[in-house]
Amino acid sequence: MKRVVVSLIIFTFVASTAFAISGGNPYKGRVLFKKSCVPCHKMGTEAGTLSPSDKTMAQWDRYFNVKKRKHPGSVFVDLSQKDRLDIWQFVYDFAADTDHPQT
Ligand code: HEC
């Protein structure tokens, strides 16, 4: 019985972390988002306004996986690994399909 409980706990843990990214700092991410993304992404620009709730977690993953090169230019590639993770965490934590999407 004890073994079953332990494996259940481990399973739940693995299942819940398999999808989510973690380790980034969403508070720093918010600041970096304003600094690195908003200058292009604001009202009246070609890029248009952008907020975390514009995309689902899976969609954000596609942008932040730099190998996919989904974003025009080299913005994502030029960010340091740490900064990219922080921004990723921020948009991810407030994505459209979270409990608390943010516009
Ligand atoms: C140099 C200007 C620039 C910067 C900086 C920039 N972007 Fe963009 N972004 C664009 C342009 C241009 C597009 C393309 C808009 C289009 O094709 O309609 C775009 C498109 C996007 C899209 C797709 C929008 C959609 O409606 O589907 C996302 C998501 C995005 N950017 C996220 C980001 C994030 C996150 C950052 C900060 C890490 C960022 N961008 C920084 C210029 C920029």
Coordinates of N, CA, C and O and ligand atoms in Angstrom, one line a residue:
M1 N 0.8 -1.2 0.0 CA 0.0 0.0 0.0 C 0.9 1.3 0.0 O 0.7 2.2 -0.8
K2 N 1.9 1.2 0.8 CA 2.8 2.4 0.9 C 3.4 2.7 -0.4 O 3.5 3.9 -0.8
R3 N 3.8 1.6 -1.1 CA 4.4 1.8 -2.4 C 3.5 2.4 -3.4 O 3.9 3.3 -4.2
V4 N 2.2 2.0 -3.4 CA 1.2 2.6 -4.3 C 1.1 4.1 -4.0 O 1.1 4.9 -5.0
V5 N 1.0 4.5 -2.8 CA 0.9 5.9 -2.4 C 2.1 6.6 -2.9 O 1.9 7.7 -3.6
V6 N 3.2 6.1 -2.7 CA 4.5 6.8 -3.1 C 4.5 6.9 -4.7 O 4.7 8.0 -5.2
S7 N 4.1 5.9 -5.4 CA 4.2 6.0 -6.8 C 3.1 7.0 -7.3 O 3.3 7.7 -8.3
L8 N 2.0 7.0 -6.6 CA 0.9 7.9 -7.0 C 1.4 9.4 -6.9 O 1.2 10.2 -7.7
I9 N 2.1 9.6 -5.8 CA 2.6 11.0 -5.5 C 3.6 11.3 -6.6 O 3.6 12.4 -7.2
I10 N 4.5 10.4 -6.8 CA 5.5 10.7 -7.9 C 4.9 10.9 -9.2 O 5.2 11.8 -9.9
F11 N 3.9 10.1 -9.5 CA 3.2 10.2 -10.8 C 2.6 11.6 -10.9 O 2.7 12.3 -11.9
T12 N 1.9 12.0 -9.9 CA 1.2 13.3 -9.9 C 2.2 14.4 -10.1 O 2.0 15.3 -10.9
F13 N 3.3 14.3 -9.4 CA 4.3 15.3 -9.5 C 4.9 15.4 -11.0 O 5.0 16.5 -11.6
V14 N 5.2 14.3 -11.5 CA 5.8 14.2 -12.9 C 4.8 14.8 -13.9 O 5.1 15.5 -14.7
A15 N 3.5 14.3 -13.7 CA 2.5 14.7 -14.7 C 2.3 16.2 -14.6 O 2.0 16.8 -15.7
S16 N 2.3 16.8 -13.4 CA 2.0 18.2 -13.4 C 3.2 19.1 -13.8 O 3.0 20.2 -14.2
T17 N 4.4 18.5 -13.8 CA 5.6 19.4 -14.2 C 6.0 19.1 -15.6 O 6.7 19.9 -16.2
A18 N 5.4 18.0 -16.2 CA 5.9 17.7 -17.6 C 5.6 18.8 -18.6 O 6.3 19.1 -19.5
F19 N 4.4 19.5 -18.3 CA 4.0 20.5 -19.3 C 4.6 21.8 -19.0 O 5.0 22.6 -19.8
A20 N 4.5 22.2 -17.7 CA 4.9 23.5 -17.3 C 6.4 23.8 -17.4 O 7.2 22.9 -17.1
I21 N 6.7 25.0 -17.8 CA 8.1 25.4 -17.6 C 8.2 25.9 -16.2 O 7.3 26.4 -15.6
S22 N 9.4 25.9 -15.7 CA 9.6 26.4 -14.3 C 11.0 26.9 -14.2 O 11.9 26.6 -15.0
G23 N 11.3 27.6 -13.1 CA 12.6 28.0 -12.9 C 12.8 29.5 -13.2 O 13.8 30.1 -12.8
G24 N 11.9 30.0 -14.0 CA 12.0 31.4 -14.4 C 11.4 32.3 -13.3 O 10.7 31.8 -12.4
N25 N 11.8 33.6 -13.3 CA 11.2 34.5 -12.3 C 10.2 35.4 -13.0 O 10.5 36.3 -13.7
P26 N 8.9 35.2 -12.7 CA 7.8 35.9 -13.4 C 7.8 37.4 -13.1 O 7.4 38.2 -13.9
Y27 N 8.4 37.8 -12.0 CA 8.4 39.2 -11.6 C 9.5 39.9 -12.4 O 9.2 41.0 -13.0
K28 N 10.6 39.3 -12.6 CA 11.6 39.9 -13.5 C 11.1 39.8 -14.9 O 11.4 40.7 -15.7
G29 N 10.4 38.7 -15.2 CA 9.9 38.5 -16.5 C 9.0 39.6 -17.0 O 9.0 40.1 -18.1
R30 N 8.1 40.1 -16.0 CA 7.2 41.2 -16.3 C 8.0 42.5 -16.7 O 7.6 43.2 -17.6
V31 N 9.0 42.8 -15.9 CA 9.9 43.9 -16.2 C 10.5 43.8 -17.6 O 10.6 44.7 -18.4
L32 N 11.1 42.6 -17.8 CA 11.8 42.4 -19.0 C 10.9 42.4 -20.2 O 11.2 42.8 -21.3
F33 N 9.6 41.9 -20.0 CA 8.6 42.0 -21.1 C 8.4 43.4 -21.5 O 8.4 43.7 -22.7
K34 N 8.3 44.3 -20.5 CA 8.0 45.7 -20.8 C 9.2 46.3 -21.6 O 9.1 47.1 -22.5
K35 N 10.4 45.9 -21.1 CA 11.6 46.4 -21.7 C 11.9 45.8 -23.1 O 12.3 46.5 -24.0
S36 N 11.7 44.5 -23.3 CA 12.2 43.8 -24.5 C 11.1 43.6 -25.5 O 11.4 43.5 -26.7
C37 N 9.9 43.6 -25.1 CA 8.8 43.3 -26.1 C 7.9 44.5 -26.4 O 7.6 44.7 -27.5
V38 N 7.5 45.2 -25.3 CA 6.6 46.3 -25.5 C 7.0 47.4 -26.4 O 6.2 48.0 -27.2
P39 N 8.3 47.8 -26.5 CA 8.7 48.8 -27.4 C 8.2 48.6 -28.8 O 7.9 49.5 -29.6
C40 N 8.2 47.3 -29.3 CA 7.7 47.0 -30.6 C 6.2 46.7 -30.5 O 5.4 47.0 -31.4
H41 N 5.8 46.0 -29.4 CA 4.4 45.6 -29.3 C 3.6 46.6 -28.5 O 3.4 46.4 -27.4
K42 N 3.2 47.6 -29.2 CA 2.3 48.5 -28.6 C 1.3 49.0 -29.7 O 1.5 48.8 -30.8
M43 N 0.3 49.7 -29.2 CA -0.7 50.3 -30.1 C -0.1 51.0 -31.2 O 0.8 51.8 -31.1
G44 N -0.6 50.7 -32.4 CA -0.2 51.5 -33.6 C 1.0 51.1 -34.3 O 1.4 51.7 -35.3
T45 N 1.7 50.0 -33.8 CA 2.8 49.5 -34.5 C 2.4 48.3 -35.4 O 1.3 47.8 -35.2
E46 N 3.3 47.9 -36.2 CA 3.1 46.7 -37.1 C 2.9 45.5 -36.2 O 2.0 44.6 -36.5
A47 N 3.6 45.4 -35.2 CA 3.6 44.2 -34.3 C 2.3 44.2 -33.5 O 1.7 43.1 -33.2
G48 N 1.8 45.3 -33.1 CA 0.5 45.4 -32.4 C 0.7 45.1 -30.9 O 1.8 44.6 -30.5
T49 N -0.3 45.4 -30.1 CA -0.2 45.1 -28.7 C -0.1 43.7 -28.4 O -0.6 42.8 -29.2
L50 N 0.4 43.4 -27.2 CA 0.6 42.0 -26.9 C 0.5 41.8 -25.4 O 1.0 42.6 -24.6
S51 N -0.2 40.8 -24.9 CA -0.2 40.5 -23.5 C -0.2 39.0 -23.3 O -0.6 38.2 -24.2
P52 N 0.1 38.5 -22.1 CA 0.2 37.1 -21.9 C -1.0 36.3 -22.3 O -0.9 35.2 -22.8
S53 N -2.2 36.9 -22.1 CA -3.4 36.2 -22.3 C -3.8 36.1 -23.8 O -4.8 35.5 -24.2
D54 N -2.9 36.7 -24.7 CA -3.2 36.5 -26.1 C -2.9 35.1 -26.6 O -3.3 34.7 -27.7
K55 N -2.1 34.3 -25.8 CA -1.7 33.0 -26.3 C -2.0 32.0 -25.2 O -2.0 32.3 -24.0
T56 N -2.1 30.7 -25.6 CA -2.2 29.7 -24.6 C -0.7 29.3 -24.2 O 0.2 29.7 -24.9
M57 N -0.7 28.5 -23.2 CA 0.7 28.0 -22.7 C 1.4 27.3 -23.9 O 2.6 27.6 -24.1
A58 N 0.7 26.5 -24.6 CA 1.4 25.7 -25.7 C 1.8 26.7 -26.8 O 2.9 26.5 -27.4
Q59 N 1.0 27.7 -27.1 CA 1.4 28.6 -28.1 C 2.7 29.4 -27.7 O 3.6 29.6 -28.5
W60 N 2.7 29.8 -26.4 CA 3.9 30.5 -25.9 C 5.1 29.6 -26.0 O 6.2 30.1 -26.4
D61 N 5.0 28.4 -25.7 CA 6.1 27.4 -25.8 C 6.7 27.5 -27.2 O 7.9 27.4 -27.4
R62 N 5.8 27.6 -28.2 CA 6.3 27.5 -29.6 C 7.2 28.8 -29.9 O 8.2 28.7 -30.6
Y63 N 6.8 29.9 -29.3 CA 7.6 31.1 -29.5 C 8.9 31.1 -28.8 O 9.9 31.5 -29.3
F64 N 8.9 30.6 -27.6 CA 10.1 30.6 -26.7 C 11.0 29.5 -27.0 O 12.2 29.5 -26.5
N65 N 10.6 28.5 -27.8 CA 11.5 27.5 -28.3 C 12.3 28.1 -29.5 O 11.8 28.1 -30.6
V66 N 13.4 28.7 -29.2 CA 14.1 29.5 -30.2 C 14.5 28.6 -31.5 O 14.6 29.2 -32.6
K67 N 14.5 27.3 -31.3 CA 14.9 26.5 -32.5 C 13.8 26.6 -33.6 O 14.0 26.4 -34.7
K68 N 12.6 26.9 -33.1 CA 11.5 27.0 -34.1 C 11.5 28.3 -34.8 O 10.8 28.4 -35.8
R69 N 12.1 29.3 -34.3 CA 12.2 30.5 -35.0 C 10.9 31.1 -35.5 O 10.8 31.6 -36.6
K70 N 9.9 31.0 -34.6 CA 8.6 31.4 -35.0 C 8.5 33.0 -35.1 O 7.7 33.5 -35.8
H71 N 9.2 33.7 -34.2 CA 9.1 35.1 -34.2 C 10.0 35.7 -35.3 O 11.1 35.3 -35.5
P72 N 9.5 36.8 -35.9 CA 10.4 37.5 -36.9 C 11.6 38.1 -36.3 O 11.6 38.5 -35.1
G73 N 12.7 38.1 -37.0 CA 13.9 38.7 -36.5 C 14.6 37.9 -35.5 O 14.4 36.7 -35.3
S74 N 15.5 38.5 -34.7 CA 16.4 37.7 -33.8 C 16.1 38.1 -32.4 O 17.0 37.8 -31.5
V75 N 15.0 38.7 -32.1 CA 14.7 39.2 -30.7 C 14.9 38.1 -29.7 O 15.6 38.3 -28.7
F76 N 14.3 36.9 -29.9 CA 14.3 35.8 -28.9 C 15.7 35.2 -28.8 O 16.2 34.9 -27.7
V77 N 16.4 35.1 -30.0 CA 17.7 34.6 -30.0 C 18.7 35.5 -29.2 O 19.6 35.0 -28.6
D78 N 18.5 36.8 -29.3 CA 19.4 37.7 -28.7 C 19.3 37.8 -27.2 O 20.2 38.3 -26.5
L79 N 18.1 37.4 -26.7 CA 18.0 37.5 -25.2 C 18.9 36.5 -24.6 O 19.1 35.4 -25.1
S80 N 19.3 36.8 -23.4 CA 20.1 35.8 -22.7 C 19.2 34.6 -22.3 O 18.0 34.8 -22.2
Q81 N 19.8 33.5 -22.0 CA 19.0 32.3 -21.6 C 18.1 32.6 -20.4 O 16.9 32.3 -20.3
K82 N 18.7 33.3 -19.5 CA 18.1 33.6 -18.2 C 16.9 34.6 -18.4 O 15.8 34.4 -17.9
D83 N 17.1 35.7 -19.2 CA 16.1 36.6 -19.5 C 14.9 36.0 -20.2 O 13.7 36.2 -20.0
R84 N 15.3 35.1 -21.2 CA 14.2 34.5 -22.0 C 13.4 33.6 -21.1 O 12.1 33.6 -21.2
L85 N 14.0 32.9 -20.2 CA 13.3 32.0 -19.2 C 12.3 32.9 -18.3 O 11.2 32.5 -18.1
D86 N 12.8 34.0 -17.9 CA 12.0 34.9 -17.0 C 10.8 35.4 -17.8 O 9.7 35.3 -17.2
I87 N 11.0 35.8 -19.0 CA 9.8 36.3 -19.8 C 8.8 35.2 -20.1 O 7.6 35.3 -20.0
W88 N 9.4 34.1 -20.4 CA 8.6 32.9 -20.7 C 7.8 32.5 -19.5 O 6.6 32.3 -19.7
Q89 N 8.4 32.5 -18.4 CA 7.6 32.2 -17.1 C 6.5 33.2 -16.9 O 5.4 32.8 -16.6
F90 N 6.8 34.5 -17.1 CA 5.7 35.5 -17.0 C 4.5 35.3 -17.9 O 3.4 35.2 -17.4
V91 N 4.8 35.2 -19.2 CA 3.7 35.0 -20.1 C 3.0 33.7 -19.9 O 1.8 33.6 -20.1
Y92 N 3.7 32.7 -19.5 CA 3.2 31.4 -19.3 C 2.2 31.4 -18.1 O 1.2 30.8 -18.1
D93 N 2.7 32.0 -17.0 CA 1.9 32.0 -15.8 C 0.6 32.8 -16.0 O -0.4 32.5 -15.2
F94 N 0.5 33.7 -17.0 CA -0.7 34.4 -17.2 C -1.3 34.2 -18.5 O -2.0 35.0 -19.1
A95 N -1.0 33.0 -19.1 CA -1.5 32.7 -20.5 C -3.0 32.5 -20.5 O -3.7 32.4 -19.4
A96 N -3.6 32.4 -21.7 CA -5.0 32.4 -21.9 C -5.7 31.2 -21.2 O -6.8 31.3 -20.7
D97 N -5.0 30.1 -21.1 CA -5.6 28.9 -20.5 C -5.2 28.6 -19.1 O -5.3 27.5 -18.6
T98 N -4.7 29.6 -18.4 CA -4.4 29.5 -17.0 C -5.7 29.9 -16.2 O -6.7 30.4 -16.8
D99 N -5.6 29.8 -14.9 CA -6.7 30.2 -14.0 C -6.9 31.8 -14.0 O -7.9 32.3 -13.6
H100 N -5.8 32.4 -14.3 CA -5.8 33.9 -14.1 C -5.1 34.6 -15.3 O -4.0 35.1 -15.2
P101 N -5.7 34.5 -16.5 CA -5.1 35.1 -17.7 C -5.0 36.6 -17.5 O -5.8 37.2 -16.8
Q102 N -4.0 37.2 -18.0 CA -3.8 38.6 -17.8 C -3.7 39.4 -19.1 O -3.0 39.0 -20.0
T103 N -4.4 40.5 -19.2 CA -4.3 41.3 -20.5 C -3.4 42.4 -20.3 O -3.1 42.8 -19.2
Ligands
HEC1 C1 11.9 44.5 -33.1 C2 10.5 44.6 -32.8 C3 10.0 43.5 -32.0 C4 10.3 43.1 -30.7 C5 11.4 43.7 -29.8 C6 9.4 42.0 -30.3 N1 8.6 41.7 -31.3 FE1 7.1 40.3 -31.4 N2 6.6 40.8 -33.3 C7 7.2 41.8 -34.0 C8 6.7 41.8 -35.3 C9 7.0 42.7 -36.5 C10 5.7 40.7 -35.4 C11 4.9 40.3 -36.5 C12 3.5 40.9 -36.6 C13 2.7 40.3 -37.7 O1 3.3 39.5 -38.5 O2 1.5 40.6 -37.7 C14 5.7 40.1 -34.0 C15 4.9 39.1 -33.7 C16 4.8 38.5 -32.4 C17 3.9 37.5 -32.0 C18 2.8 37.0 -32.8 C19 1.6 37.9 -32.6 C20 0.3 37.3 -33.1 O3 -0.7 38.1 -33.2 O4 0.2 36.1 -33.3 C21 4.2 37.2 -30.7 C22 3.5 36.2 -29.8 C23 5.3 38.1 -30.3 N3 5.7 38.8 -31.4 C24 5.9 38.0 -29.1 C25 7.0 38.8 -28.7 C26 7.6 38.8 -27.4 C27 7.2 37.9 -26.2 C28 8.6 39.7 -27.4 C29 9.6 40.0 -26.3 C30 10.5 38.9 -25.9 C31 8.6 40.3 -28.7 N4 7.6 39.8 -29.5 C32 9.5 41.3 -29.1 C33 8.2 42.7 -33.6 C34 8.9 42.6 -32.4

